[in-house]
mmCIF file of C-alpha atoms in Angstrom:
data_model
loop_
_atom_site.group_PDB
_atom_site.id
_atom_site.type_symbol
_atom_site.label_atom_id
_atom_site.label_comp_id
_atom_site.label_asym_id
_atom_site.label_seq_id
_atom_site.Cartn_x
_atom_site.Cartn_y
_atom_site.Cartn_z
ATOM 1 C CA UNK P 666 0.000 0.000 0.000
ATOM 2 C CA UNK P 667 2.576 2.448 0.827
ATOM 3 C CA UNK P 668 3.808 2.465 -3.143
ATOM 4 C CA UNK P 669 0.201 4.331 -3.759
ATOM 5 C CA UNK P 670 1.530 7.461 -1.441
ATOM 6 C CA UNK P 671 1.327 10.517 -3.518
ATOM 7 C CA UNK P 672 -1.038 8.932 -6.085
ATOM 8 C CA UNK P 673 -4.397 9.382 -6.803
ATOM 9 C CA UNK P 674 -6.417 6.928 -5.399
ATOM 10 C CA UNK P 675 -10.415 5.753 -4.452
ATOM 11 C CA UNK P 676 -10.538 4.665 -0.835
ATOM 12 C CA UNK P 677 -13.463 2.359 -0.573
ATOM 13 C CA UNK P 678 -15.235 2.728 3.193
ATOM 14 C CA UNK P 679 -18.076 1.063 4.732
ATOM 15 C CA UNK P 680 -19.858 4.460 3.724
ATOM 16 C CA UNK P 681 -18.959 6.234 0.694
ATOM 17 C CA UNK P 682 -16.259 6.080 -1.708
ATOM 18 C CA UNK P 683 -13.189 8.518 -1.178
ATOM 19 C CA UNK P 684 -10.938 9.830 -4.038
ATOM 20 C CA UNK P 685 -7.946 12.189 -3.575
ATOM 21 C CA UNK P 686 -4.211 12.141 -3.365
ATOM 22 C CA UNK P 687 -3.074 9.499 -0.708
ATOM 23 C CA UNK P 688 -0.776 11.212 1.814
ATOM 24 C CA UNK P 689 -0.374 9.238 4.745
ATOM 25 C CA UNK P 690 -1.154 5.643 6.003
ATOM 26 C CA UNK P 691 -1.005 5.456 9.825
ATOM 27 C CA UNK P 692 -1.905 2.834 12.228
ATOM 28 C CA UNK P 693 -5.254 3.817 12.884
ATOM 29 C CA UNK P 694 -6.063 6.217 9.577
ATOM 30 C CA UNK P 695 -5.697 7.349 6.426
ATOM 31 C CA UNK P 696 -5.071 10.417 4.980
ATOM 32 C CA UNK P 697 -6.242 12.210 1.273
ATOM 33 C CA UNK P 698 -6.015 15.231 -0.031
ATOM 34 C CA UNK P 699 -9.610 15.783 -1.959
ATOM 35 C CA UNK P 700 -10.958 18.904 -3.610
ATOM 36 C CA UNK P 701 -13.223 19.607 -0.658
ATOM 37 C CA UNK P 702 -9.830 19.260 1.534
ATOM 38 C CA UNK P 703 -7.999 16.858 4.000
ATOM 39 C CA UNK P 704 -9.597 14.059 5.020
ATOM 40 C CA UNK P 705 -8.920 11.221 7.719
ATOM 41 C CA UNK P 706 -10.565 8.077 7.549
ATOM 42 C CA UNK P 707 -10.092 5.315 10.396
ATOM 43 C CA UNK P 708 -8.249 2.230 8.453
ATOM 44 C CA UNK P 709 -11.363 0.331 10.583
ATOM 45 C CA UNK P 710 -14.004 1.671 8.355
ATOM 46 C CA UNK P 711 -11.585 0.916 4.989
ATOM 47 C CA UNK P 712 -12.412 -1.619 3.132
ATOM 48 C CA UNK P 713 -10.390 -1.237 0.074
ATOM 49 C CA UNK P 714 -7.665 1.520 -1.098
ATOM 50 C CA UNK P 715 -6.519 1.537 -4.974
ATOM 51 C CA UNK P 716 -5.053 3.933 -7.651
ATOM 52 C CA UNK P 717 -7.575 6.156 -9.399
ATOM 53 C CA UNK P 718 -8.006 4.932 -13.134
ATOM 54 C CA UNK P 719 -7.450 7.451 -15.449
#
């Protein structure tokens, strides 16, 4: 996961679907840059993280 820091990505949670730059994966979240700004998500509520297709 860590090779997809600094990419765009789509961060799948049990709620919505995220998509921004991926900053920062911690222990207990994850960080994106989106339009509407930063955004932490706890990694408990992730259920998938991959790069944003083109």
């Amino acid at each position: 996961m860590q090779d997809l820091v600094g990419k765009d990505v789509e961060v799948l949670a049990l709620e919505t679907t995220y998509k921004g730059k991926l900053i920062e994966i911690g222990e207990t979240e994850v960080y994106i840059e989106a339009e509407s700004g930063w955004i932490a998500i706890p990694v408990e509520k992730i259920i998938s993280i991959k790069e944003k297709e083109n």
